XYZ file of C-alpha atoms in Angstrom:
309
model
C 97.356 62.969 85.698
C 96.743 66.591 85.711
C 99.848 68.678 85.918
C 99.773 71.086 89.022
C 101.359 74.072 87.013
C 98.704 73.870 84.102
C 96.161 73.835 86.932
C 97.803 76.811 88.572
C 97.682 78.621 85.165
C 94.224 78.076 84.639
C 93.217 79.163 88.141
C 94.966 82.164 87.886
C 93.190 83.362 84.873
C 89.969 82.579 86.369
C 90.911 84.639 89.148
C 92.646 87.688 87.409
C 90.476 87.579 84.371
C 92.694 87.056 81.379
C 95.828 85.670 80.342
C 98.044 88.553 80.589
C 97.136 89.338 83.941
C 97.877 85.487 84.960
C 101.076 85.878 83.430
C 101.993 88.908 85.424
C 100.946 87.247 88.576
C 102.843 84.066 87.656
C 105.639 86.281 86.493
C 105.915 84.168 83.440
C 105.431 85.461 79.844
C 101.797 85.144 78.524
C 103.133 83.161 75.469
C 104.204 80.546 78.670
C 100.632 80.594 80.285
C 98.867 80.308 76.873
C 101.062 77.083 76.589
C 100.124 75.783 79.832
C 96.783 76.185 79.072
C 97.095 74.350 75.584
C 98.714 71.478 77.288
C 95.955 71.074 79.779
C 93.505 71.264 77.263
C 95.532 68.515 75.267
C 95.464 66.645 78.948
C 91.813 66.607 79.606
C 90.686 66.096 75.904
C 88.274 69.477 76.584
C 87.940 72.977 75.562
C 88.770 75.339 78.091
C 88.820 78.994 76.742
C 86.684 80.523 74.091
C 87.356 83.955 72.646
C 85.000 86.214 74.104
C 85.600 89.833 72.202
C 89.259 90.726 72.660
C 89.667 88.528 75.570
C 88.880 84.905 76.570
C 85.912 83.402 78.756
C 86.240 79.993 80.696
C 84.162 76.988 79.409
C 82.166 75.006 81.217
C 84.551 72.372 81.688
C 87.122 74.857 83.061
C 85.023 76.124 85.544
C 84.375 72.825 86.870
C 88.143 72.067 86.820
C 88.790 75.607 88.300
C 86.746 74.648 91.398
C 88.506 71.371 91.562
C 91.739 73.516 91.121
C 91.180 75.709 94.013
C 91.300 72.989 96.405
C 93.958 71.181 94.822
C 95.748 74.165 95.305
C 94.879 74.729 98.911
C 95.901 71.475 99.828
C 99.175 71.673 98.297
C 99.902 75.045 100.459
C 98.704 73.326 103.222
C 101.098 70.509 103.085
C 103.978 72.568 102.597
C 103.246 74.285 105.599
C 102.804 71.057 107.274
C 106.300 69.810 106.149
C 107.920 72.982 106.959
C 106.490 72.499 110.496
C 107.061 68.952 110.633
C 111.051 69.904 109.945
C 110.576 73.112 112.119
C 113.125 74.922 109.888
C 112.353 78.498 108.713
C 113.385 78.021 104.898
C 111.994 78.846 101.501
C 110.358 82.322 100.277
C 107.763 84.648 102.520
C 106.105 87.410 100.095
C 104.856 90.315 102.535
C 102.719 93.288 101.786
C 102.708 96.287 104.082
C 101.445 99.622 104.578
C 104.219 102.530 104.109
C 104.499 103.531 107.995
C 105.426 99.706 108.824
C 107.718 99.480 106.074
C 109.888 102.527 107.584
C 109.241 101.769 111.283
C 109.338 98.172 111.387
C 110.350 96.212 108.469
C 114.225 97.450 108.241
C 114.824 95.867 111.604
C 112.805 92.910 111.273
C 114.320 91.941 107.958
C 117.574 92.426 109.199
C 116.659 90.070 112.116
C 115.091 87.438 109.848
C 118.351 87.782 107.575
C 120.489 87.186 110.242
C 118.683 84.477 112.149
C 117.280 82.463 109.088
C 119.885 82.799 106.062
C 117.672 80.366 104.259
C 114.465 82.295 104.444
C 114.104 84.828 101.432
C 111.504 87.481 102.022
C 110.310 89.351 99.215
C 108.401 93.029 100.698
C 106.275 95.258 98.565
C 104.129 98.281 99.700
C 100.704 98.185 99.572
C 97.399 99.725 101.143
C 95.741 97.522 103.775
C 92.454 97.558 101.804
C 94.172 95.991 99.036
C 96.678 93.793 100.695
C 94.104 91.678 102.568
C 92.678 90.190 99.315
C 95.788 89.996 97.711
C 96.802 87.489 100.792
C 93.764 85.470 100.507
C 93.791 85.025 96.686
C 97.624 84.007 97.330
C 99.609 86.842 95.662
C 101.150 87.216 99.187
C 102.025 85.108 101.822
C 101.186 87.821 104.861
C 100.318 91.324 105.053
C 101.033 93.785 107.699
C 97.928 95.822 107.904
C 96.062 98.484 110.856
C 93.002 99.536 112.267
C 92.290 102.088 114.592
C 90.586 101.793 118.162
C 87.514 103.990 117.087
C 87.019 101.514 113.566
C 88.060 97.811 114.337
C 89.404 95.815 111.153
C 87.156 93.304 109.792
C 88.838 90.142 109.213
C 88.125 88.222 105.831
C 87.000 84.745 106.368
C 89.876 82.512 105.563
C 92.515 84.645 107.122
C 94.347 84.740 110.417
C 95.974 87.540 112.115
C 98.350 88.365 114.908
C 98.522 91.680 116.758
C 101.874 93.164 116.443
C 101.511 96.450 118.256
C 99.474 99.325 119.401
C 100.774 102.537 118.058
C 99.235 105.795 119.500
C 98.253 108.598 117.305
C 98.711 112.550 118.523
C 97.816 115.761 116.404
C 100.640 117.476 114.643
C 99.678 121.446 114.157
C 101.505 124.271 112.730
C 103.408 125.953 115.489
C 101.397 129.338 115.313
C 98.263 127.365 115.660
C 96.372 128.981 118.565
C 96.365 125.339 120.614
C 100.207 124.404 119.668
C 101.373 125.108 123.382
C 98.256 123.111 125.025
C 99.402 119.828 126.898
C 96.354 117.737 125.393
C 93.891 118.783 122.744
C 90.328 117.530 122.462
C 89.684 116.968 118.552
C 86.267 118.842 118.532
C 88.394 121.978 119.301
C 89.678 121.493 116.057
C 86.560 121.620 114.382
C 86.469 123.631 110.888
C 90.214 123.504 110.773
C 91.991 122.556 107.342
C 93.395 118.823 107.260
C 96.072 117.043 105.545
C 95.339 113.662 104.689
C 96.902 110.572 102.459
C 95.311 109.792 99.071
C 91.611 109.575 98.979
C 91.838 106.083 98.161
C 93.264 104.964 101.192
C 92.388 103.378 104.543
C 93.662 106.228 106.423
C 91.787 108.844 104.403
C 88.433 106.969 105.030
C 89.490 106.625 108.660
C 90.198 110.630 109.058
C 86.693 111.849 107.046
C 84.574 109.339 109.325
C 86.497 110.025 112.760
C 85.964 114.016 111.875
C 82.284 113.357 110.709
C 81.771 111.455 114.085
C 82.415 114.877 115.909
C 80.154 116.539 113.969
C 82.792 118.658 111.960
C 82.697 118.191 108.502
C 86.150 117.486 107.155
C 87.963 120.111 105.213
C 90.982 118.530 103.585
C 93.004 120.943 101.613
C 96.019 118.925 100.847
C 96.712 115.088 100.127
C 100.142 113.304 100.139
C 100.749 109.768 100.907
C 103.857 109.844 103.260
C 103.999 111.595 106.555
C 107.324 112.980 105.912
C 105.662 115.069 103.167
C 102.520 115.779 105.488
C 105.010 117.136 108.074
C 106.228 119.886 105.513
C 103.206 120.800 104.590
C 102.089 121.421 108.336
C 105.127 123.388 108.855
C 104.113 125.669 105.978
C 101.157 126.374 107.925
C 98.606 124.602 105.521
C 96.948 122.379 107.933
C 97.080 119.450 110.675
C 97.459 115.973 110.732
C 96.706 112.788 112.526
C 100.224 111.430 113.410
C 100.623 107.783 114.803
C 103.915 107.562 116.639
C 105.255 104.750 114.380
C 105.010 107.079 111.378
C 106.818 109.926 113.175
C 110.040 110.733 110.946
C 112.253 113.727 111.982
C 109.651 116.706 112.875
C 110.719 119.697 110.944
C 110.919 123.125 112.741
C 107.245 124.801 112.492
C 105.428 121.726 113.880
C 103.822 121.335 117.074
C 103.245 117.541 118.555
C 100.597 117.590 120.894
C 98.643 114.499 122.584
C 94.660 114.055 122.241
C 92.986 113.986 125.576
C 90.914 111.367 124.015
C 93.735 108.985 122.605
C 93.337 107.598 119.189
C 95.214 104.516 118.659
C 95.822 101.950 115.807
C 96.867 98.375 116.193
C 99.495 96.786 113.591
C 98.466 93.395 112.532
C 99.703 90.534 110.581
C 97.453 88.253 108.360
C 98.072 85.050 106.598
C 95.994 82.250 105.263
C 94.764 79.796 107.438
C 96.377 76.721 105.369
C 99.926 78.833 106.407
C 99.417 79.069 109.867
C 101.910 76.337 110.566
C 104.443 78.066 108.698
C 107.679 78.210 110.894
C 108.385 81.479 108.458
C 105.087 82.979 109.418
C 106.068 82.654 112.711
C 109.537 84.025 112.690
C 108.475 87.088 110.701
C 105.710 87.849 113.303
C 108.406 87.074 115.879
C 110.918 89.636 114.268
C 107.965 92.166 113.456
C 107.032 92.451 117.401
C 110.754 92.590 118.310
C 111.148 95.512 115.843
C 109.183 97.890 117.709
C 111.310 101.199 118.383
C 112.246 101.457 122.232
C 112.325 104.901 123.955
C 110.131 106.584 126.682
C 107.308 109.030 127.442
C 106.010 110.417 124.501
C 108.698 109.158 122.109
C 107.414 105.814 122.202
C 106.435 104.797 118.642
C 104.315 101.780 119.651
C 103.793 98.914 122.259
C 103.714 95.373 121.971
C 100.385 94.347 123.133
């Protein structure tokens, strides 16, 4: 009978391209992966890996076995989810990827609630940009990811994933206090055409979105400075170096020298949890989504960070 962990090792090598990459994902040594593969070769009586320069490549027999392994591992995950659902208990381990703003604005309260209500559940959290986290969920690196999209640019959901809406997060403009429009009640984004902007790193979903949003109003973006965290971006705004689009969930302590002005045509983003179809029945997934929705900061008027929808 084929050993499940050996199949998992082979599937990881096929997915990530090398023995060392598979070892990193499986949190074991490269030697341990090599031993598992050697045992699988003896078990099947087939050569599974061949040297290819400095790396390895899968043989035809390995490719055939990987196709079966993918289905087997999916069925095992579905069986585990069904058993957890049948038992109705929130137990085990839940690995979660999340973008930085949600980690700061939602995760502390959500994780505290999960720990208090479900002490037998262990949640492991890692910061990831949404463009990277959804593929990682799909291939099994994470059980769930917290991601975002914007009302003018919906998130395409990859086949094989389900999503649940956590909240809607309204965005304002943060301007240097000395800006000519800083005292306005609202601003049309077109009024800021030609201004310098501050954004997150160029490989992030937020930077891509800002570029497309500004170009949609016939304004070629002038992004002079890039910083990932909103707190850092606000410091640059306070120094008079540019404007930012600031979601309310990402609003930390606003430093002196910054004016926050709502947009006359509001921009907002939706925050989602996404998970694999096979895991949809896991009580741990449902508990995490519930905790995230309950973690929306409370407030009133413009101080509301986000709202559950």
